[in-house]
CSV table of N, CA, C and O in Angstrom, one decimal:
chain,number,residue,atom,x,y,z
A,1,UNK,N,-12.5,-18.1,-181.9
A,1,UNK,CA,-13.4,-19.2,-181.9
A,1,UNK,C,-13.4,-20.0,-183.2
A,1,UNK,O,-13.7,-21.2,-183.2
A,2,UNK,N,-13.1,-19.3,-184.3
A,2,UNK,CA,-13.1,-20.0,-185.6
A,2,UNK,C,-11.7,-20.6,-186.0
A,2,UNK,O,-11.5,-21.1,-187.1
A,3,UNK,N,-10.7,-20.5,-185.1
A,3,UNK,CA,-9.4,-21.0,-185.3
A,3,UNK,C,-8.5,-20.1,-186.0
A,3,UNK,O,-7.3,-20.5,-186.3
A,4,UNK,N,-8.9,-18.9,-186.3
A,4,UNK,CA,-8.1,-17.9,-187.0
A,4,UNK,C,-7.0,-17.4,-186.1
A,4,UNK,O,-7.3,-17.1,-184.9
A,5,UNK,N,-5.8,-17.2,-186.5
A,5,UNK,CA,-4.7,-16.7,-185.7
A,5,UNK,C,-4.9,-15.2,-185.5
A,5,UNK,O,-5.3,-14.5,-186.4
A,6,UNK,N,-4.7,-14.8,-184.3
A,6,UNK,CA,-4.7,-13.3,-184.0
A,6,UNK,C,-3.2,-13.0,-183.8
A,6,UNK,O,-2.5,-13.6,-183.0
A,7,UNK,N,-2.8,-12.0,-184.5
A,7,UNK,CA,-1.3,-11.7,-184.5
A,7,UNK,C,-0.9,-11.3,-183.1
A,7,UNK,O,-1.5,-10.6,-182.4
A,8,UNK,N,0.3,-11.8,-182.8
A,8,UNK,CA,0.9,-11.6,-181.4
A,8,UNK,C,1.1,-10.1,-181.1
A,8,UNK,O,0.9,-9.7,-180.0
A,9,UNK,N,1.4,-9.3,-182.1
A,9,UNK,CA,1.6,-7.9,-181.9
A,9,UNK,C,0.3,-7.2,-181.5
A,9,UNK,O,0.3,-6.3,-180.7
A,10,UNK,N,-0.8,-7.7,-182.1
A,10,UNK,CA,-2.1,-7.1,-181.8
A,10,UNK,C,-2.5,-7.5,-180.4
A,10,UNK,O,-2.9,-6.6,-179.6
A,11,UNK,N,-2.2,-8.7,-179.9
A,11,UNK,CA,-2.5,-9.1,-178.6
A,11,UNK,C,-1.7,-8.3,-177.6
A,11,UNK,O,-2.2,-7.8,-176.6
A,12,UNK,N,-0.4,-8.1,-177.9
A,12,UNK,CA,0.5,-7.4,-177.0
A,12,UNK,C,0.0,-5.9,-176.9
A,12,UNK,O,0.0,-5.4,-175.8
A,13,UNK,N,-0.4,-5.3,-178.0
A,13,UNK,CA,-1.0,-3.9,-177.9
A,13,UNK,C,-2.2,-3.9,-177.1
A,13,UNK,O,-2.3,-3.0,-176.2
A,14,UNK,N,-3.2,-4.8,-177.3
A,14,UNK,CA,-4.4,-4.7,-176.5
A,14,UNK,C,-4.2,-5.0,-175.0
A,14,UNK,O,-4.7,-4.3,-174.2
A,15,UNK,N,-3.3,-5.9,-174.7
A,15,UNK,CA,-2.9,-6.2,-173.3
A,15,UNK,C,-2.3,-5.0,-172.7
A,15,UNK,O,-2.6,-4.7,-171.5
A,16,UNK,N,-1.4,-4.4,-173.4
A,16,UNK,CA,-0.7,-3.2,-172.9
A,16,UNK,C,-1.6,-2.1,-172.5
A,16,UNK,O,-1.4,-1.4,-171.5
A,17,UNK,N,-2.7,-1.9,-173.3
A,17,UNK,CA,-3.7,-0.9,-173.0
A,17,UNK,C,-4.4,-1.2,-171.7
A,17,UNK,O,-5.0,-0.3,-171.1
A,18,UNK,N,-4.4,-2.5,-171.3
A,18,UNK,CA,-5.1,-2.9,-170.0
A,18,UNK,C,-4.1,-3.0,-168.9
A,18,UNK,O,-4.4,-3.4,-167.8
A,19,UNK,N,-2.8,-2.6,-169.2
A,19,UNK,CA,-1.8,-2.7,-168.1
A,19,UNK,C,-1.3,-4.1,-167.9
A,19,UNK,O,-0.7,-4.4,-166.8
A,20,UNK,N,-1.5,-5.0,-168.8
A,20,UNK,CA,-1.0,-6.4,-168.7
A,20,UNK,C,0.2,-6.6,-169.5
A,20,UNK,O,0.3,-6.3,-170.7
A,21,UNK,N,1.3,-7.1,-168.9
A,21,UNK,CA,2.5,-7.3,-169.6
A,21,UNK,C,2.6,-8.8,-170.1
A,21,UNK,O,2.5,-9.7,-169.2
A,22,UNK,N,2.8,-9.0,-171.3
A,22,UNK,CA,3.0,-10.3,-171.9
A,22,UNK,C,4.3,-10.4,-172.6
A,22,UNK,O,4.9,-9.4,-173.0
A,23,UNK,N,4.7,-11.6,-172.9
A,23,UNK,CA,5.9,-11.9,-173.7
A,23,UNK,C,5.4,-12.3,-175.0
A,23,UNK,O,4.7,-13.3,-175.1
A,24,UNK,N,5.9,-11.7,-176.1
A,24,UNK,CA,5.5,-12.0,-177.4
A,24,UNK,C,6.7,-12.1,-178.4
A,24,UNK,O,7.7,-11.6,-178.1
A,25,UNK,N,6.5,-12.8,-179.4
A,25,UNK,CA,7.6,-13.0,-180.4
A,25,UNK,C,7.9,-14.4,-180.7
A,25,UNK,O,7.1,-15.3,-180.6
A,26,UNK,N,9.2,-14.7,-181.0
A,26,UNK,CA,9.6,-16.0,-181.3
A,26,UNK,C,10.4,-16.6,-180.1
A,26,UNK,O,10.9,-17.7,-180.2
A,27,UNK,N,10.6,-15.9,-179.0
A,27,UNK,CA,11.2,-16.4,-177.8
A,27,UNK,C,12.7,-16.8,-178.1
A,27,UNK,O,13.4,-16.1,-178.8
A,28,UNK,N,13.1,-18.0,-177.6
A,28,UNK,CA,14.5,-18.4,-177.8
A,28,UNK,C,14.7,-19.4,-178.9
A,28,UNK,O,15.7,-20.0,-178.9
A,29,UNK,N,13.8,-19.5,-179.8
A,29,UNK,CA,13.9,-20.5,-180.8
A,29,UNK,C,13.5,-19.9,-182.2
A,29,UNK,O,12.4,-20.3,-182.7
A,30,UNK,N,14.3,-19.0,-182.7
A,30,UNK,CA,13.9,-18.4,-184.0
A,30,UNK,C,13.7,-19.4,-185.0
A,30,UNK,O,14.5,-20.4,-185.2
A,31,UNK,N,12.6,-19.3,-185.8
A,31,UNK,CA,12.3,-20.2,-186.8
A,31,UNK,C,11.2,-21.2,-186.4
A,31,UNK,O,10.3,-21.5,-187.2
A,32,UNK,N,11.2,-21.7,-185.2
A,32,UNK,CA,10.3,-22.7,-184.8
A,32,UNK,C,8.8,-22.1,-184.8
A,32,UNK,O,7.9,-22.7,-185.3
A,33,UNK,N,8.7,-20.9,-184.3
A,33,UNK,CA,7.4,-20.2,-184.2
A,33,UNK,C,6.9,-20.0,-185.6
A,33,UNK,O,5.7,-20.2,-185.9
A,34,UNK,N,7.7,-19.5,-186.5
A,34,UNK,CA,7.3,-19.2,-187.8
A,34,UNK,C,6.8,-20.5,-188.6
A,34,UNK,O,5.8,-20.5,-189.2
A,35,UNK,N,7.6,-21.6,-188.4
A,35,UNK,CA,7.2,-22.8,-189.0
A,35,UNK,C,5.8,-23.4,-188.4
A,35,UNK,O,5.0,-23.9,-189.1
A,36,UNK,N,5.7,-23.2,-187.1
A,36,UNK,CA,4.4,-23.6,-186.4
A,36,UNK,C,3.2,-22.8,-186.9
A,36,UNK,O,2.1,-23.3,-186.9
A,37,UNK,N,3.5,-21.6,-187.4
A,37,UNK,CA,2.4,-20.7,-187.9
A,37,UNK,C,2.2,-20.9,-189.4
A,37,UNK,O,1.5,-20.1,-190.0
A,38,UNK,N,2.9,-21.9,-190.0
A,38,UNK,CA,2.6,-22.2,-191.4
A,38,UNK,C,3.5,-21.5,-192.4
A,38,UNK,O,3.3,-21.6,-193.6
A,39,UNK,N,4.6,-20.8,-192.0
A,39,UNK,CA,5.6,-20.3,-192.9
A,39,UNK,C,6.5,-21.4,-193.3
A,39,UNK,O,7.1,-22.1,-192.4
A,40,UNK,N,6.7,-21.6,-194.6
A,40,UNK,CA,7.6,-22.7,-195.0
A,40,UNK,C,9.1,-22.3,-194.9
A,40,UNK,O,9.4,-21.1,-194.9
A,41,UNK,N,9.9,-23.3,-194.8
A,41,UNK,CA,11.3,-23.1,-194.8
A,41,UNK,C,11.8,-22.3,-196.0
A,41,UNK,O,12.7,-21.5,-195.9
A,42,UNK,N,11.2,-22.7,-197.2
A,42,UNK,CA,11.6,-22.0,-198.4
A,42,UNK,C,11.2,-20.5,-198.4
A,42,UNK,O,11.9,-19.7,-198.8
A,43,UNK,N,10.0,-20.2,-197.8
A,43,UNK,CA,9.6,-18.8,-197.7
A,43,UNK,C,10.5,-18.0,-196.8
A,43,UNK,O,10.9,-16.9,-197.1
A,44,UNK,N,10.9,-18.6,-195.7
A,44,UNK,CA,11.8,-18.0,-194.7
A,44,UNK,C,13.1,-17.7,-195.3
A,44,UNK,O,13.7,-16.7,-195.3
A,45,UNK,N,13.7,-18.8,-195.9
A,45,UNK,CA,15.0,-18.7,-196.6
A,45,UNK,C,15.0,-17.7,-197.7
A,45,UNK,O,16.0,-17.0,-197.9
A,46,UNK,N,13.9,-17.7,-198.5
A,46,UNK,CA,13.8,-16.7,-199.6
A,46,UNK,C,13.9,-15.3,-199.1
A,46,UNK,O,14.5,-14.5,-199.8
A,47,UNK,N,13.2,-15.0,-198.0
A,47,UNK,CA,13.3,-13.7,-197.4
A,47,UNK,C,14.7,-13.3,-197.1
A,47,UNK,O,15.2,-12.2,-197.5
A,48,UNK,N,15.4,-14.1,-196.4
A,48,UNK,CA,16.8,-13.8,-196.0
A,48,UNK,C,17.7,-13.7,-197.2
A,48,UNK,O,18.6,-12.9,-197.3
A,49,UNK,N,17.5,-14.6,-198.2
A,49,UNK,CA,18.4,-14.6,-199.4
A,49,UNK,C,18.2,-13.4,-200.2
A,49,UNK,O,19.1,-12.8,-200.8
A,50,UNK,N,16.9,-12.9,-200.3
A,50,UNK,CA,16.6,-11.7,-201.1
A,50,UNK,C,16.9,-10.4,-200.5
A,50,UNK,O,16.9,-9.3,-201.1
A,51,UNK,N,17.2,-10.4,-199.2
A,51,UNK,CA,17.4,-9.2,-198.4
A,51,UNK,C,18.6,-8.4,-198.8
A,51,UNK,O,18.7,-7.2,-198.9
A,52,UNK,N,19.7,-9.2,-199.1
A,52,UNK,CA,21.0,-8.6,-199.5
A,52,UNK,C,21.6,-7.8,-198.4
A,52,UNK,O,22.6,-7.1,-198.7
A,53,UNK,N,21.1,-7.7,-197.2
A,53,UNK,CA,21.6,-6.9,-196.1
A,53,UNK,C,21.1,-7.5,-194.8
A,53,UNK,O,20.3,-8.4,-194.8
A,54,UNK,N,21.4,-6.9,-193.8
A,54,UNK,CA,20.8,-7.3,-192.5
A,54,UNK,C,19.3,-7.0,-192.5
A,54,UNK,O,18.9,-5.9,-192.9
A,55,UNK,N,18.5,-7.9,-192.0
A,55,UNK,CA,17.1,-7.8,-192.1
A,55,UNK,C,16.5,-7.5,-190.7
A,55,UNK,O,16.9,-8.2,-189.8
A,56,UNK,N,15.7,-6.5,-190.6
A,56,UNK,CA,15.0,-6.2,-189.3
A,56,UNK,C,13.8,-7.1,-189.2
A,56,UNK,O,13.3,-7.7,-190.2
A,57,UNK,N,13.2,-7.2,-188.0
A,57,UNK,CA,12.0,-8.0,-187.8
A,57,UNK,C,10.9,-7.4,-188.6
A,57,UNK,O,10.1,-8.2,-189.3
A,58,UNK,N,10.7,-6.1,-188.7
A,58,UNK,CA,9.7,-5.5,-189.5
A,58,UNK,C,9.9,-5.8,-191.0
A,58,UNK,O,8.9,-6.1,-191.8
A,59,UNK,N,11.2,-5.8,-191.5
A,59,UNK,CA,11.5,-6.2,-192.9
A,59,UNK,C,11.0,-7.7,-193.1
A,59,UNK,O,10.4,-7.9,-194.2
A,60,UNK,N,11.3,-8.5,-192.2
A,60,UNK,CA,10.9,-9.9,-192.3
A,60,UNK,C,9.4,-10.1,-192.4
A,60,UNK,O,8.9,-10.8,-193.3
A,61,UNK,N,8.7,-9.4,-191.5
A,61,UNK,CA,7.2,-9.4,-191.6
A,61,UNK,C,6.7,-8.9,-192.9
A,61,UNK,O,5.7,-9.5,-193.4
A,62,UNK,N,7.2,-7.9,-193.4
A,62,UNK,CA,6.8,-7.4,-194.7
A,62,UNK,C,7.1,-8.4,-195.8
A,62,UNK,O,6.3,-8.6,-196.7
A,63,UNK,N,8.2,-9.1,-195.7
A,63,UNK,CA,8.6,-10.1,-196.7
A,63,UNK,C,7.6,-11.2,-196.8
A,63,UNK,O,7.3,-11.8,-197.8
A,64,UNK,N,7.1,-11.6,-195.6
A,64,UNK,CA,6.1,-12.7,-195.6
A,64,UNK,C,4.7,-12.2,-195.6
A,64,UNK,O,3.7,-12.9,-195.1
A,65,UNK,N,4.5,-11.0,-196.1
A,65,UNK,CA,3.2,-10.4,-196.3
A,65,UNK,C,2.4,-10.2,-195.0
A,65,UNK,O,1.2,-10.5,-194.9
A,66,UNK,N,3.1,-9.8,-194.0
A,66,UNK,CA,2.5,-9.6,-192.6
A,66,UNK,C,1.8,-10.8,-192.0
A,66,UNK,O,0.9,-10.6,-191.2
A,67,UNK,N,2.2,-12.0,-192.4
A,67,UNK,CA,1.7,-13.2,-191.7
A,67,UNK,C,2.2,-13.1,-190.3
A,67,UNK,O,3.3,-12.6,-190.0
A,68,UNK,N,1.6,-13.8,-189.4
A,68,UNK,CA,2.0,-13.8,-188.0
A,68,UNK,C,3.3,-14.6,-187.9
A,68,UNK,O,3.5,-15.6,-188.6
A,69,UNK,N,4.2,-14.1,-187.1
A,69,UNK,CA,5.6,-14.7,-187.0
A,69,UNK,C,6.0,-15.0,-185.6
A,69,UNK,O,7.1,-15.1,-185.3
A,70,UNK,N,5.0,-15.0,-184.7
A,70,UNK,CA,5.3,-15.3,-183.3
A,70,UNK,C,4.1,-15.7,-182.5
A,70,UNK,O,3.1,-16.0,-183.0
A,71,UNK,N,4.3,-15.8,-181.2
A,71,UNK,CA,3.3,-16.3,-180.3
A,71,UNK,C,3.2,-15.4,-179.0
A,71,UNK,O,4.0,-14.5,-178.9
A,72,UNK,N,2.3,-15.7,-178.2
A,72,UNK,CA,2.1,-15.0,-176.9
A,72,UNK,C,2.4,-16.0,-175.8
A,72,UNK,O,1.9,-17.1,-175.8
A,73,UNK,N,3.1,-15.5,-174.8
A,73,UNK,CA,3.4,-16.3,-173.6
A,73,UNK,C,3.0,-15.6,-172.4
A,73,UNK,O,3.4,-14.4,-172.2
A,74,UNK,N,2.3,-16.2,-171.5
A,74,UNK,CA,1.9,-15.6,-170.2
A,74,UNK,C,2.7,-16.3,-169.1
A,74,UNK,O,2.7,-17.5,-169.0
A,75,UNK,N,3.4,-15.5,-168.3
A,75,UNK,CA,4.2,-16.1,-167.2
A,75,UNK,C,3.8,-15.5,-165.9
A,75,UNK,O,3.6,-14.3,-165.8
A,76,UNK,N,3.7,-16.3,-164.9
A,76,UNK,CA,3.4,-15.8,-163.6
A,76,UNK,C,4.6,-16.2,-162.7
A,76,UNK,O,5.2,-17.2,-162.9
A,77,UNK,N,4.9,-15.3,-161.8
A,77,UNK,CA,6.1,-15.5,-160.9
A,77,UNK,C,5.8,-15.1,-159.5
A,77,UNK,O,4.6,-14.9,-159.1
A,78,UNK,N,6.8,-15.1,-158.7
A,78,UNK,CA,6.7,-14.7,-157.3
A,78,UNK,C,6.0,-13.4,-157.0
A,78,UNK,O,5.2,-13.3,-156.1
A,79,UNK,N,6.2,-12.5,-157.9
A,79,UNK,CA,5.5,-11.1,-157.7
A,79,UNK,C,4.1,-11.1,-158.2
A,79,UNK,O,3.4,-10.1,-158.0
A,80,UNK,N,3.7,-12.1,-158.9
A,80,UNK,CA,2.3,-12.2,-159.4
A,80,UNK,C,1.3,-12.4,-158.3
A,80,UNK,O,1.6,-13.1,-157.4
A,81,UNK,N,0.1,-11.9,-158.5
A,81,UNK,CA,-1.0,-12.1,-157.6
A,81,UNK,C,-2.2,-12.7,-158.2
A,81,UNK,O,-2.3,-12.8,-159.5
A,82,UNK,N,-3.2,-13.1,-157.4
A,82,UNK,CA,-4.4,-13.6,-158.0
A,82,UNK,C,-5.1,-12.5,-158.9
A,82,UNK,O,-5.6,-12.8,-159.9
A,83,UNK,N,-5.0,-11.2,-158.5
A,83,UNK,CA,-5.5,-10.2,-159.3
A,83,UNK,C,-4.9,-10.1,-160.7
A,83,UNK,O,-5.6,-9.8,-161.7
A,84,UNK,N,-3.6,-10.4,-160.7
A,84,UNK,CA,-2.9,-10.4,-162.0
A,84,UNK,C,-3.5,-11.5,-162.9
A,84,UNK,O,-3.8,-11.3,-164.1
A,85,UNK,N,-3.6,-12.7,-162.3
A,85,UNK,CA,-4.2,-13.9,-163.1
A,85,UNK,C,-5.6,-13.6,-163.5
A,85,UNK,O,-6.0,-13.9,-164.6
A,86,UNK,N,-6.4,-13.0,-162.6
A,86,UNK,CA,-7.8,-12.7,-162.9
A,86,UNK,C,-7.9,-11.7,-164.0
A,86,UNK,O,-8.7,-11.8,-165.0
A,87,UNK,N,-7.1,-10.7,-164.0
A,87,UNK,CA,-7.1,-9.7,-165.0
A,87,UNK,C,-6.8,-10.3,-166.4
A,87,UNK,O,-7.4,-9.9,-167.4
A,88,UNK,N,-5.8,-11.2,-166.4
A,88,UNK,CA,-5.5,-11.8,-167.7
A,88,UNK,C,-6.6,-12.7,-168.2
A,88,UNK,O,-7.0,-12.7,-169.4
A,89,UNK,N,-7.3,-13.5,-167.3
A,89,UNK,CA,-8.4,-14.3,-167.7
A,89,UNK,C,-9.5,-13.5,-168.3
A,89,UNK,O,-10.1,-13.8,-169.3
A,90,UNK,N,-9.8,-12.4,-167.6
A,90,UNK,CA,-10.9,-11.5,-168.1
A,90,UNK,C,-10.5,-10.9,-169.5
A,90,UNK,O,-11.3,-10.8,-170.4
A,91,UNK,N,-9.2,-10.5,-169.7
A,91,UNK,CA,-8.7,-10.1,-171.0
A,91,UNK,C,-8.9,-11.1,-172.0
A,91,UNK,O,-9.4,-10.9,-173.1
A,92,UNK,N,-8.5,-12.4,-171.7
A,92,UNK,CA,-8.6,-13.5,-172.7
A,92,UNK,C,-10.0,-13.7,-173.0
A,92,UNK,O,-10.3,-14.0,-174.2
A,93,UNK,N,-10.9,-13.7,-172.1
A,93,UNK,CA,-12.4,-13.9,-172.4
A,93,UNK,C,-12.9,-12.8,-173.4
A,93,UNK,O,-13.7,-13.1,-174.2
A,94,UNK,N,-12.4,-11.6,-173.2
A,94,UNK,CA,-12.8,-10.5,-174.1
A,94,UNK,C,-12.4,-10.8,-175.6
A,94,UNK,O,-13.0,-10.3,-176.5
A,95,UNK,N,-11.3,-11.5,-175.7
A,95,UNK,CA,-10.8,-11.8,-177.1
A,95,UNK,C,-11.7,-12.8,-177.8
A,95,UNK,O,-11.7,-12.8,-179.1
A,96,UNK,N,-12.4,-13.6,-177.1
A,96,UNK,CA,-13.3,-14.5,-177.7
A,96,UNK,C,-14.5,-13.8,-178.3
A,96,UNK,O,-15.1,-14.2,-179.3
């Protein structure tokens, strides 16, 4: 309600405990989500430049001081039911 970001990994964990499957992370556009969440290009580049090796996602999160680096996406498809949608809406209301 106050506009503060709730980390996507926290949402994924809470949803999973309710049996709700969500897609979280940076999806198919690495970098865009991070920039949308306020990480600068210099901050991102600095992490990769200083790693000196292949960097894992967890390494990257530590490098940016555990700032959020992704988003949550809810998808409904042919196998989804009204009950699925209702369960998600109830879950989302609880987050408020």
